[in-house]
Amino acid sequence: MIKVMYKGHRSVPMVCCDICGSWIDDADAGAAVFRKSVGEGCISEVLHTHKGRCHVVAEERLGGQVKTGWHELRQHLQLLVFNTGIPPAALQKLEDGNGF
Ligand SMILES: [Zn+2]
């Protein structure tokens, strides 16, 4: 899930685990778990989780390992940014400005 943390005078978006609720502050430590497609155009709910126990619980919640797939959180977020039309230059601008 996406949450906002208030820090200073800013509201900073963060990805939190849909199972334990805590912040996933390292994309390499997270996963995006979803039900496998049952056909063209199928849209599935996604659970963002920590790898390990939270990932296993998410798979169980969505019907078990056989019925679910997952992406590395890093890849999932990259695809999400790409699919929302955010140009790479906009990300570079954030990087150049030391983030948000
Ligand atoms: Zn978790």
PDB file of C-alpha atoms and ligand atoms in Angstrom:
ATOM      1  CA  MET A   1       0.000   0.000   0.000  1.00  0.00           C
ATOM      2  CA  ILE A   2       1.056   3.560  -0.545  1.00  0.00           C
ATOM      3  CA  LYS A   3       1.166   5.841   2.506  1.00  0.00           C
ATOM      4  CA  VAL A   4       2.429   9.345   3.123  1.00  0.00           C
ATOM      5  CA  MET A   5       4.848  10.211   5.909  1.00  0.00           C
ATOM      6  CA  TYR A   6       5.000  13.811   7.084  1.00  0.00           C
ATOM      7  CA  LYS A   7       8.608  14.864   7.454  1.00  0.00           C
ATOM      8  CA  GLY A   8       9.464  18.484   8.077  1.00  0.00           C
ATOM      9  CA  HIS A   9       7.035  20.423   5.919  1.00  0.00           C
ATOM     10  CA  ARG A  10       6.794  17.687   3.305  1.00  0.00           C
ATOM     11  CA  SER A  11       4.487  14.732   2.723  1.00  0.00           C
ATOM     12  CA  VAL A  12       6.724  11.934   1.511  1.00  0.00           C
ATOM     13  CA  PRO A  13       5.140   8.944  -0.286  1.00  0.00           C
ATOM     14  CA  MET A  14       6.311   5.500   0.770  1.00  0.00           C
ATOM     15  CA  VAL A  15       5.496   1.889  -0.081  1.00  0.00           C
ATOM     16  CA  CYS A  16       4.352  -0.058   2.964  1.00  0.00           C
ATOM     17  CA  CYS A  17       3.870  -3.794   3.295  1.00  0.00           C
ATOM     18  CA  ASP A  18       0.255  -4.915   2.837  1.00  0.00           C
ATOM     19  CA  ILE A  19       0.858  -7.709   5.338  1.00  0.00           C
ATOM     20  CA  CYS A  20       2.790  -6.224   8.285  1.00  0.00           C
ATOM     21  CA  GLY A  21       2.143  -2.546   7.540  1.00  0.00           C
ATOM     22  CA  SER A  22       5.727  -1.359   7.893  1.00  0.00           C
ATOM     23  CA  TRP A  23       7.701   0.698   5.386  1.00  0.00           C
ATOM     24  CA  ILE A  24       9.543  -1.173   2.624  1.00  0.00           C
ATOM     25  CA  ASP A  25      12.538   1.148   2.505  1.00  0.00           C
ATOM     26  CA  ASP A  26      14.669  -1.078   0.257  1.00  0.00           C
ATOM     27  CA  ALA A  27      13.151  -2.021  -3.111  1.00  0.00           C
ATOM     28  CA  ASP A  28      15.373  -5.094  -3.241  1.00  0.00           C
ATOM     29  CA  ALA A  29      13.733  -6.369  -0.034  1.00  0.00           C
ATOM     30  CA  GLY A  30      10.208  -6.200  -1.444  1.00  0.00           C
ATOM     31  CA  ALA A  31       7.873  -8.054  -3.767  1.00  0.00           C
ATOM     32  CA  ALA A  32       4.642  -7.358  -5.641  1.00  0.00           C
ATOM     33  CA  VAL A  33       2.376 -10.408  -5.337  1.00  0.00           C
ATOM     34  CA  PHE A  34      -0.713 -10.906  -7.489  1.00  0.00           C
ATOM     35  CA  ARG A  35      -3.142 -13.551  -8.727  1.00  0.00           C
ATOM     36  CA  LYS A  36      -2.066 -15.130 -12.002  1.00  0.00           C
ATOM     37  CA  SER A  37      -4.007 -14.055 -15.063  1.00  0.00           C
ATOM     38  CA  VAL A  38      -7.017 -16.102 -16.038  1.00  0.00           C
ATOM     39  CA  GLY A  39      -7.240 -14.518 -19.448  1.00  0.00           C
ATOM     40  CA  GLU A  40      -6.492 -11.575 -21.702  1.00  0.00           C
ATOM     41  CA  GLY A  41      -7.447  -8.273 -20.080  1.00  0.00           C
ATOM     42  CA  CYS A  42      -7.642  -9.777 -16.595  1.00  0.00           C
ATOM     43  CA  ILE A  43      -6.811  -7.205 -13.912  1.00  0.00           C
ATOM     44  CA  SER A  44      -5.525  -8.426 -10.560  1.00  0.00           C
ATOM     45  CA  GLU A  45      -5.121  -6.842  -7.142  1.00  0.00           C
ATOM     46  CA  VAL A  46      -1.481  -6.472  -6.078  1.00  0.00           C
ATOM     47  CA  LEU A  47      -0.087  -6.848  -2.579  1.00  0.00           C
ATOM     48  CA  HIS A  48       3.211  -5.084  -1.886  1.00  0.00           C
ATOM     49  CA  THR A  49       5.195  -7.071   0.662  1.00  0.00           C
ATOM     50  CA  HIS A  50       8.532  -7.690   2.239  1.00  0.00           C
ATOM     51  CA  LYS A  51      10.216 -10.809   0.897  1.00  0.00           C
ATOM     52  CA  GLY A  52      10.146 -13.816   3.193  1.00  0.00           C
ATOM     53  CA  ARG A  53       7.296 -14.371   5.647  1.00  0.00           C
ATOM     54  CA  CYS A  54       5.178 -11.434   4.410  1.00  0.00           C
ATOM     55  CA  HIS A  55       5.482 -12.685   0.821  1.00  0.00           C
ATOM     56  CA  VAL A  56       4.356 -16.178   1.860  1.00  0.00           C
ATOM     57  CA  VAL A  57       1.347 -14.772   3.747  1.00  0.00           C
ATOM     58  CA  ALA A  58       0.398 -12.661   0.701  1.00  0.00           C
ATOM     59  CA  GLU A  59       0.472 -15.734  -1.542  1.00  0.00           C
ATOM     60  CA  GLU A  60      -1.721 -17.615   0.940  1.00  0.00           C
ATOM     61  CA  ARG A  61      -4.146 -14.676   1.077  1.00  0.00           C
ATOM     62  CA  LEU A  62      -4.450 -14.639  -2.731  1.00  0.00           C
ATOM     63  CA  GLY A  63      -5.072 -18.357  -3.108  1.00  0.00           C
ATOM     64  CA  GLY A  64      -1.699 -20.024  -2.674  1.00  0.00           C
ATOM     65  CA  GLN A  65       1.558 -20.225  -4.581  1.00  0.00           C
ATOM     66  CA  VAL A  66       0.034 -22.075  -7.549  1.00  0.00           C
ATOM     67  CA  LYS A  67      -2.495 -19.272  -8.163  1.00  0.00           C
ATOM     68  CA  THR A  68      -0.121 -16.333  -7.682  1.00  0.00           C
ATOM     69  CA  GLY A  69       2.803 -14.695  -9.399  1.00  0.00           C
ATOM     70  CA  TRP A  70       5.170 -11.997  -8.231  1.00  0.00           C
ATOM     71  CA  HIS A  71       7.630  -9.356  -9.364  1.00  0.00           C
ATOM     72  CA  GLU A  72      10.652  -7.990  -7.635  1.00  0.00           C
ATOM     73  CA  LEU A  73       9.430  -4.707  -6.089  1.00  0.00           C
ATOM     74  CA  ARG A  74      12.169  -2.788  -7.930  1.00  0.00           C
ATOM     75  CA  GLN A  75      10.999  -4.105 -11.316  1.00  0.00           C
ATOM     76  CA  HIS A  76       7.329  -3.598 -10.405  1.00  0.00           C
ATOM     77  CA  LEU A  77       7.876   0.059  -9.503  1.00  0.00           C
ATOM     78  CA  GLN A  78       9.937   0.661 -12.645  1.00  0.00           C
ATOM     79  CA  LEU A  79       7.134  -0.784 -14.780  1.00  0.00           C
ATOM     80  CA  LEU A  80       4.558   1.237 -12.843  1.00  0.00           C
ATOM     81  CA  VAL A  81       6.439   4.482 -13.471  1.00  0.00           C
ATOM     82  CA  PHE A  82       6.864   3.603 -17.151  1.00  0.00           C
ATOM     83  CA  ASN A  83       3.179   2.707 -17.539  1.00  0.00           C
ATOM     84  CA  THR A  84       2.052   5.993 -16.001  1.00  0.00           C
ATOM     85  CA  GLY A  85       3.945   8.012 -18.585  1.00  0.00           C
ATOM     86  CA  ILE A  86       6.513   9.602 -16.287  1.00  0.00           C
ATOM     87  CA  PRO A  87       9.527  10.480 -18.448  1.00  0.00           C
ATOM     88  CA  PRO A  88      12.999   9.412 -17.265  1.00  0.00           C
ATOM     89  CA  ALA A  89      14.025  13.085 -17.227  1.00  0.00           C
ATOM     90  CA  ALA A  90      11.505  13.708 -14.435  1.00  0.00           C
ATOM     91  CA  LEU A  91      13.166  11.022 -12.315  1.00  0.00           C
ATOM     92  CA  GLN A  92      16.573  12.460 -13.081  1.00  0.00           C
ATOM     93  CA  LYS A  93      15.301  15.856 -11.909  1.00  0.00           C
ATOM     94  CA  LEU A  94      14.350  14.270  -8.552  1.00  0.00           C
ATOM     95  CA  GLU A  95      17.772  12.647  -8.312  1.00  0.00           C
ATOM     96  CA  ASP A  96      19.521  15.922  -9.114  1.00  0.00           C
ATOM     97  CA  GLY A  97      17.484  17.671  -6.425  1.00  0.00           C
ATOM     98  CA  ASN A  98      18.376  15.025  -3.811  1.00  0.00           C
ATOM     99  CA  GLY A  99      14.963  13.361  -3.952  1.00  0.00           C
ATOM    100  CA  PHE A 100      11.736  14.568  -2.492  1.00  0.00           C
TER     101      PHE A 100
HETATM  102 ZN    ZN B   1       6.003  -6.980   5.774  1.00  0.00          ZN
END
